[in-house]
mmCIF file of C-alpha atoms in Angstrom:
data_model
loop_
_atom_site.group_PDB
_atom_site.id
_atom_site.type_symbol
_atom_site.label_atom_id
_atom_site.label_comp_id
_atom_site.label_asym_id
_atom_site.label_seq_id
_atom_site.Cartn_x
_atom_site.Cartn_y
_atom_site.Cartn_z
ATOM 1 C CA UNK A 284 -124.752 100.901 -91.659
ATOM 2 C CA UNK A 285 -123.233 101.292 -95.082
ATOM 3 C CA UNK A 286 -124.738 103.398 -98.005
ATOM 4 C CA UNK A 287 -127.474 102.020 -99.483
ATOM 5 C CA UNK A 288 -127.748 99.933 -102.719
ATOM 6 C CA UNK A 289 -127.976 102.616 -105.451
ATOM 7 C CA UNK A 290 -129.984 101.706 -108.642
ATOM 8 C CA UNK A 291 -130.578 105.633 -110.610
ATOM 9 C CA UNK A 292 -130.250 109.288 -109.302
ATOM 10 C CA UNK A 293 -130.885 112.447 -110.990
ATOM 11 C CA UNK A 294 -127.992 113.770 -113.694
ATOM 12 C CA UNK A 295 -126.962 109.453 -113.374
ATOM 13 C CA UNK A 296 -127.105 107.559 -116.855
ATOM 14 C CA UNK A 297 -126.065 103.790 -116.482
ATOM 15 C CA UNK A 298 -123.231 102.873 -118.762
ATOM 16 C CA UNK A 299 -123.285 106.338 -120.349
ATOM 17 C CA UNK A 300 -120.133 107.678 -121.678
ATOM 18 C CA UNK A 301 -117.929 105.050 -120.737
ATOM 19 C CA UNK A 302 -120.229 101.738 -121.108
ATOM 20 C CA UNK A 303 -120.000 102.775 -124.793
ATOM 21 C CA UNK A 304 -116.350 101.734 -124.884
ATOM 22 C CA UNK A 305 -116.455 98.951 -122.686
ATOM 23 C CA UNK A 306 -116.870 95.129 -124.203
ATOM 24 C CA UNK A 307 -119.983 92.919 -123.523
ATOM 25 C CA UNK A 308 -119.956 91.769 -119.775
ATOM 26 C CA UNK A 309 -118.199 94.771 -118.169
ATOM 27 C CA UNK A 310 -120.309 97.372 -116.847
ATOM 28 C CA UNK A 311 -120.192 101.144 -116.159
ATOM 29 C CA UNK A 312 -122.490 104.198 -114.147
ATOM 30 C CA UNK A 313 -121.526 107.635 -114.396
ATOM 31 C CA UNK A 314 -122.655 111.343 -113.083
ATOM 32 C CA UNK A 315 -122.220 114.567 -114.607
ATOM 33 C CA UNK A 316 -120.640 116.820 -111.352
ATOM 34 C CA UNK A 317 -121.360 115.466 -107.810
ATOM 35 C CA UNK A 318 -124.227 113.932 -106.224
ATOM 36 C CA UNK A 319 -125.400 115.446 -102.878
ATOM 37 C CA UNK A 320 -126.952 112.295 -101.985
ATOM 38 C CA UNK A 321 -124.000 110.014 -102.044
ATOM 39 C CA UNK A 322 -123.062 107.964 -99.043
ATOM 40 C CA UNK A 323 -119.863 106.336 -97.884
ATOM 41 C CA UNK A 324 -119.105 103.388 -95.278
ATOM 42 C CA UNK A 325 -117.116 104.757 -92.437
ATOM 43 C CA UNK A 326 -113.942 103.176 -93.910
ATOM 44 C CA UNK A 327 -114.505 105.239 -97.100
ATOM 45 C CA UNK A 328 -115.335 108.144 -94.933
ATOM 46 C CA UNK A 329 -111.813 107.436 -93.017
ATOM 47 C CA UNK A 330 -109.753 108.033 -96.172
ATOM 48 C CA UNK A 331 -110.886 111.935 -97.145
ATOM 49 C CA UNK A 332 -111.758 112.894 -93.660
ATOM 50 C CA UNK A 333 -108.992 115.614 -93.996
ATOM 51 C CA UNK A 334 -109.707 115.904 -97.817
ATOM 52 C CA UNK A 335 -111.081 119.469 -98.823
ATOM 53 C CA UNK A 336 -115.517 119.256 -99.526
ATOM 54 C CA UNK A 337 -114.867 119.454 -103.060
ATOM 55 C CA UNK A 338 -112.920 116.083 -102.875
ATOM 56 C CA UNK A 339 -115.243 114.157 -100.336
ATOM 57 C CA UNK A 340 -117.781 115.354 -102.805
ATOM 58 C CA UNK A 341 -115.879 113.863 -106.024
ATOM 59 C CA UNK A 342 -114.920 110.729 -103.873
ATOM 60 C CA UNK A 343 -118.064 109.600 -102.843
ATOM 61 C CA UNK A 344 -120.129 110.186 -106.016
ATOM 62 C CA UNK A 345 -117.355 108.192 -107.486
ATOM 63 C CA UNK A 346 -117.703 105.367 -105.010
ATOM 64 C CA UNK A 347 -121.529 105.313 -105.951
ATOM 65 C CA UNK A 348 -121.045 105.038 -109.736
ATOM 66 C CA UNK A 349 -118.712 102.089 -108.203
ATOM 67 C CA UNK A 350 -121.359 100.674 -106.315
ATOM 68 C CA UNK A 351 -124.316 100.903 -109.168
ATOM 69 C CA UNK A 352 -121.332 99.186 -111.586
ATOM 70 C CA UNK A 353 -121.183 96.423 -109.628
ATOM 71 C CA UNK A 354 -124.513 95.777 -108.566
ATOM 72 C CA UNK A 355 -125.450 95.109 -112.209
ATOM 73 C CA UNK A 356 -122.836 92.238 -111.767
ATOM 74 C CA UNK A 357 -125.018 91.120 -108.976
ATOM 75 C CA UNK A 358 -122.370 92.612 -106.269
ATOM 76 C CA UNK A 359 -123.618 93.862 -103.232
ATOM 77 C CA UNK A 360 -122.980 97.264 -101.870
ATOM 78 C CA UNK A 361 -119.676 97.463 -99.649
ATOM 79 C CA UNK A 362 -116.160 98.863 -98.921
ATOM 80 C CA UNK A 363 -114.646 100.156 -101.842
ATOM 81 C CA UNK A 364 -110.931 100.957 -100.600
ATOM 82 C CA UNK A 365 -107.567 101.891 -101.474
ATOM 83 C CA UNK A 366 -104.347 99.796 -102.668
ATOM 84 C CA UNK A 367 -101.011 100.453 -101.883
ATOM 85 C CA UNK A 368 -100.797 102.585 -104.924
ATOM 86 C CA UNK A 369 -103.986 104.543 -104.186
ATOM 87 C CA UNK A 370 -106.383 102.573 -106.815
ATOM 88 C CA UNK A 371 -109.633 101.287 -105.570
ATOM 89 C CA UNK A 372 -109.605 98.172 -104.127
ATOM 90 C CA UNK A 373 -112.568 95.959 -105.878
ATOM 91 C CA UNK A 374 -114.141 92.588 -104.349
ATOM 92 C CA UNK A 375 -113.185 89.682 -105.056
ATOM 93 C CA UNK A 376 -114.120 88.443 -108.574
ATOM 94 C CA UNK A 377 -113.990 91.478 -109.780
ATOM 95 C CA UNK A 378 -111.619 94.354 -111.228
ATOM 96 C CA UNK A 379 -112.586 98.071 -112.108
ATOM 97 C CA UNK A 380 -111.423 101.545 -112.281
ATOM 98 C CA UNK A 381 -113.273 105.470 -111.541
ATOM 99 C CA UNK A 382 -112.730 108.710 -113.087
ATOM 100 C CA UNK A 383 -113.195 111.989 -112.619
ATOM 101 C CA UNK A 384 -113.177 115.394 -114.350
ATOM 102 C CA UNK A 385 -114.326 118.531 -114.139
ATOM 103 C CA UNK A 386 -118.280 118.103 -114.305
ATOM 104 C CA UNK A 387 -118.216 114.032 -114.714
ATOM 105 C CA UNK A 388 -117.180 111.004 -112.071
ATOM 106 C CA UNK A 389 -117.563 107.236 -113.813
ATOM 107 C CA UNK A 390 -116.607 103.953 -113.300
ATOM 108 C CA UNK A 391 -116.511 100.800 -115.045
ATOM 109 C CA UNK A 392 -116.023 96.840 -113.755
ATOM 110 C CA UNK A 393 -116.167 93.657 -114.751
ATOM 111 C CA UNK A 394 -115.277 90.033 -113.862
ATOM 112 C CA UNK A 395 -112.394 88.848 -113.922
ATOM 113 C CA UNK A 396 -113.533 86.237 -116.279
ATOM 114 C CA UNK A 397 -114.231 89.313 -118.397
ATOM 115 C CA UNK A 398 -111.167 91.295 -117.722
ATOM 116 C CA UNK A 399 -107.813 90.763 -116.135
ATOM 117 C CA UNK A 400 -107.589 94.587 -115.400
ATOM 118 C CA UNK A 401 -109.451 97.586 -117.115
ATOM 119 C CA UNK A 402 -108.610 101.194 -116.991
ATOM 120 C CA UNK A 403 -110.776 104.243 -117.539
ATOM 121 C CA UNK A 404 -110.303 108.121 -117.983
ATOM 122 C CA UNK A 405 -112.156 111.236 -119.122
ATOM 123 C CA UNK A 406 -110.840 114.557 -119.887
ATOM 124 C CA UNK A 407 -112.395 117.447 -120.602
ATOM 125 C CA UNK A 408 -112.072 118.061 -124.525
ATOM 126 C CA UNK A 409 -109.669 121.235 -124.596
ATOM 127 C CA UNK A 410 -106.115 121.582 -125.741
ATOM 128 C CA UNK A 411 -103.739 120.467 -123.300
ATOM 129 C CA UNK A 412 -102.372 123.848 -121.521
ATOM 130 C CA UNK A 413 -99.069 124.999 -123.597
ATOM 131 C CA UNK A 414 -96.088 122.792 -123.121
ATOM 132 C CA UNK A 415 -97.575 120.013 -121.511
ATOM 133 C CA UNK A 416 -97.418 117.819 -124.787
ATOM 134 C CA UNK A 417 -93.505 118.010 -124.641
ATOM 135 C CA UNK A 418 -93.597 116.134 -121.293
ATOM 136 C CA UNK A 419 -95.978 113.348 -122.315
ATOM 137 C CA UNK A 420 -94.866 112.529 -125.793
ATOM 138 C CA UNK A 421 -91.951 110.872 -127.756
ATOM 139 C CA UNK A 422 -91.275 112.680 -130.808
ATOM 140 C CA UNK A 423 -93.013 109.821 -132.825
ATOM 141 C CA UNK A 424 -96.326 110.450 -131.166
ATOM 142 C CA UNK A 425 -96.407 114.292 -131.765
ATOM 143 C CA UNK A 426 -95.791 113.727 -135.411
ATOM 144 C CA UNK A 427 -98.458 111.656 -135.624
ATOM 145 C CA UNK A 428 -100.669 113.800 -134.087
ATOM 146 C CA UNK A 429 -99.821 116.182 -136.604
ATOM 147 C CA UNK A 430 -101.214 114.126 -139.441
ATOM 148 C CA UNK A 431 -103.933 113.547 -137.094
ATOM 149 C CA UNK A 432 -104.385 117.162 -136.758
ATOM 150 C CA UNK A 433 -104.571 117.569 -140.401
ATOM 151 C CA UNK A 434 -106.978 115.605 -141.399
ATOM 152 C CA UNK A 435 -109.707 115.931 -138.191
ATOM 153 C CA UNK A 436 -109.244 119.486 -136.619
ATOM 154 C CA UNK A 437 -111.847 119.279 -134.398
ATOM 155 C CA UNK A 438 -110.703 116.780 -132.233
ATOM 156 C CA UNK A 439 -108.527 117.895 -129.724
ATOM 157 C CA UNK A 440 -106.014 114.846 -130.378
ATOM 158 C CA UNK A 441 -103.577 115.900 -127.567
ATOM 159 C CA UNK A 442 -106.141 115.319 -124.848
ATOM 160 C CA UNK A 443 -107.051 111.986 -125.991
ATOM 161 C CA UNK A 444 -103.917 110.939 -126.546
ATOM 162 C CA UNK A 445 -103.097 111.800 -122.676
ATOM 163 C CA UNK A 446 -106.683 110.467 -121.838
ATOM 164 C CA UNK A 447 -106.201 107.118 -123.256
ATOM 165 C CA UNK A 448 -102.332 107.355 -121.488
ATOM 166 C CA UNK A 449 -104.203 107.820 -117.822
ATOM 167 C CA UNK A 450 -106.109 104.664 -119.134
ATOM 168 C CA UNK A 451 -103.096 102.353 -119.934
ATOM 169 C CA UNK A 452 -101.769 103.236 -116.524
ATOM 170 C CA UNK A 453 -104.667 102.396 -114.782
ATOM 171 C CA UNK A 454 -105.263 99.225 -116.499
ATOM 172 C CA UNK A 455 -100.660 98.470 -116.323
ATOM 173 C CA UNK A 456 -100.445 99.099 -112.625
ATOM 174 C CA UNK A 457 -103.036 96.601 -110.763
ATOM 175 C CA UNK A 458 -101.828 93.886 -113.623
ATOM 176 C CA UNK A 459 -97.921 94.260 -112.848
ATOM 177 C CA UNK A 460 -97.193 96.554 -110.323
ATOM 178 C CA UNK A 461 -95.495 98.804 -112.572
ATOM 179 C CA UNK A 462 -96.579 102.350 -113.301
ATOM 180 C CA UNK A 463 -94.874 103.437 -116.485
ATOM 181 C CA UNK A 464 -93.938 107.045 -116.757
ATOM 182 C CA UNK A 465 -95.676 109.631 -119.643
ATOM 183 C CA UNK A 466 -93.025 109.060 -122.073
ATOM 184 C CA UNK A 467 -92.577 104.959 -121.180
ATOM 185 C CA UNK A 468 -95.212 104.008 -123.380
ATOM 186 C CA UNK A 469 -96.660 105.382 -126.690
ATOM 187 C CA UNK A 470 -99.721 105.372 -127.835
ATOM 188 C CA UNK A 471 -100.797 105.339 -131.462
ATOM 189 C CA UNK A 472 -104.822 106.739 -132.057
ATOM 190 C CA UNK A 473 -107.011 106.021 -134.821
ATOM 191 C CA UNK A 474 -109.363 107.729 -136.146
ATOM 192 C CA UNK A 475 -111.940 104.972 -135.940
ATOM 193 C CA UNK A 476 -112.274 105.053 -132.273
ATOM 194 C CA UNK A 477 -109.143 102.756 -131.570
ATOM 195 C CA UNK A 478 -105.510 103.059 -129.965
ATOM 196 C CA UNK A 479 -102.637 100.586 -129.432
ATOM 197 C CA UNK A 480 -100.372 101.151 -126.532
ATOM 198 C CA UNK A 481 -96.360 99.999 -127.049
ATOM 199 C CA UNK A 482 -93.393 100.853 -124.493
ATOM 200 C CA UNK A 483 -91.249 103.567 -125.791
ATOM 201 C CA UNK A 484 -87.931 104.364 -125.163
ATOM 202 C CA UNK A 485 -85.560 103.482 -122.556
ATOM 203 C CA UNK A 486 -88.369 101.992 -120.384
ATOM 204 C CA UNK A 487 -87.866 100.702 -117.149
ATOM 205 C CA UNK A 488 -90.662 98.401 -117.064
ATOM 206 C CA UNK A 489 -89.760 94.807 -115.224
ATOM 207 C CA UNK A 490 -88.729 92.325 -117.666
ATOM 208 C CA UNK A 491 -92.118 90.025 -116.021
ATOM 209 C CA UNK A 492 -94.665 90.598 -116.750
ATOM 210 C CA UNK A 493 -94.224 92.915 -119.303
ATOM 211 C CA UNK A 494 -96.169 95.442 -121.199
ATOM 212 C CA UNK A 495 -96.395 94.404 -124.688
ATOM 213 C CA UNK A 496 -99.444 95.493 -126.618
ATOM 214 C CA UNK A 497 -102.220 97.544 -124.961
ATOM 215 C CA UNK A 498 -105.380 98.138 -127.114
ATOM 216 C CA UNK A 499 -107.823 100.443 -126.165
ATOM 217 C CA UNK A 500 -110.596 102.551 -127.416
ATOM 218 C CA UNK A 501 -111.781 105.942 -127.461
ATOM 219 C CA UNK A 502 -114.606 108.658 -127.697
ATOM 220 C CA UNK A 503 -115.145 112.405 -127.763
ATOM 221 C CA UNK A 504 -118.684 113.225 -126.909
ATOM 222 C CA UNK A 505 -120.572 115.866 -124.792
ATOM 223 C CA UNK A 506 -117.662 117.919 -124.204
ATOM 224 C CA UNK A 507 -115.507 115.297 -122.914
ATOM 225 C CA UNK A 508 -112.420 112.951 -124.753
ATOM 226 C CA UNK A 509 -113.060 109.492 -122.898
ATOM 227 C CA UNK A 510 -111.067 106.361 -123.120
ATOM 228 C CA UNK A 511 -111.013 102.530 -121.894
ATOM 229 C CA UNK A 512 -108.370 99.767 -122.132
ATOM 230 C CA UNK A 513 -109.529 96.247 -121.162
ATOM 231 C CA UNK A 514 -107.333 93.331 -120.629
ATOM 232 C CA UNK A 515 -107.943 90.487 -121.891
ATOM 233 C CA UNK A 516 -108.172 87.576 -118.863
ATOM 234 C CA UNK A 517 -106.505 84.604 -121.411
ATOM 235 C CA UNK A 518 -104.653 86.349 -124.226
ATOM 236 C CA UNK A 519 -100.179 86.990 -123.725
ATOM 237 C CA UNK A 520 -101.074 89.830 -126.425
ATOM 238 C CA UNK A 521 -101.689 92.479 -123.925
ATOM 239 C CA UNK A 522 -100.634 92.660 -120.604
ATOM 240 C CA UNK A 523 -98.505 89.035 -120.236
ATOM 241 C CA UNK A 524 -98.737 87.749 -116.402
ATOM 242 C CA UNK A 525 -96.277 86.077 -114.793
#
């Protein structure tokens, strides 16, 4: 048998975090570190068998958020895999995506009358380690994170910009098989909670479907820069299918 259907666990809020960036009819469940009492299906179990404990441990309290996600969408509890790329595989009707950081695992889903594809990150909210902004920026983008900078020091821009990066990739792949590098797309933040993803540069992004606008939204709270992009199931705006 298969874990059981999870409703709440200690250190477990439902939606959290996450469900505060998400639109009506998507749903989220996250966990601040791992939860000893998280179960996986043998097929789950199959893919970290040679994984280090720390990473079964991550894995499988991820799968549970998963599972708690989509049981408030009336899912029931099974199999939650891995695509050729290494993303979670979701049931039919439905499209997701899990996170983890140091100290948090979440997940958020929907249907896919909700969302086409969806894409979720949290980092913890720290400077990005020295240098590490070179490699993930155009020159536009650290510029604006200057003026960012300037006028809201406490945030720790850099790490939400990557953040809400992770997210756009997440929510790009499943949609259109492509996975755009760092500097492939650029991301513009507000300060109001908002970003809008654009390609940059000399992408190599398939000319369909195509990346066009991402929007997405953001949050710093409990020591953590989180971030969500949800595409739109009918609109060309975002994520154009072929």
């Amino acid at each position: 048998m298969g874990p059981p259907l999870d409703r709440r666990s200690g250190g477990a809020a439902a939606g959290g975090l996450i469900g505060a960036l998400l639109p009506e009819g998507a749903t989220a469940a996250e966990h601040r570190g791992d939860d000893p009492g998280a179960e996986l299906f043998p097929e789950e179990q199959a893919l970290v068998a040679a994984a280090v404990p720390a990473r079964r441990s991550e894995f499988a309290t991820g799968r549970r958020c998963a599972r708690r996600a989509l049981a408030e969408l009336g899912f029931p509890p099974a199999p939650l895999l891995r695509d050729a790329a290494g993303a979670p595989t979701w049931p039919a009707g439905a499209v997701g995506s899990i996170t983890h950081c140091t100290g948090y695992r979440g997940c958020a889903v929907a249907r896919t009358g909700v969302a086409q594809a969806l894409g979720i990150d949290a980092q913890p909210h720290r400077p990005l380690p020295p240098g590490v902004l070179d490699l993930i920026t155009v020159p536009a983008e650290r510029a604006h994170l200057r003026t960012l900078a300037a006028a809201a020091a406490a945030t720790h821009w850099d790490v939400v910009l990557w953040s809400a990066k992770e997210s756009v990739f997440k929510a790009v792949c499943p949609t259109t098989g492509w996975r755009p590098g760092f500097r492939e797309v650029a991301v513009r933040l507000s300060p109001a909670g908002t970003f809008r993803a654009t390609p940059a540069g000399r992408s190599r992004q398939p000319v369909q479907p195509r990346l066009d606008v991402l929007d997405g939204t953001w949050l710093v709270a409990g020591g953590l820069a989180l971030t969500a992009v949800v595409v739109q199931p009918t609109t060309g705006q975002r994520v154009a299918p072929e």
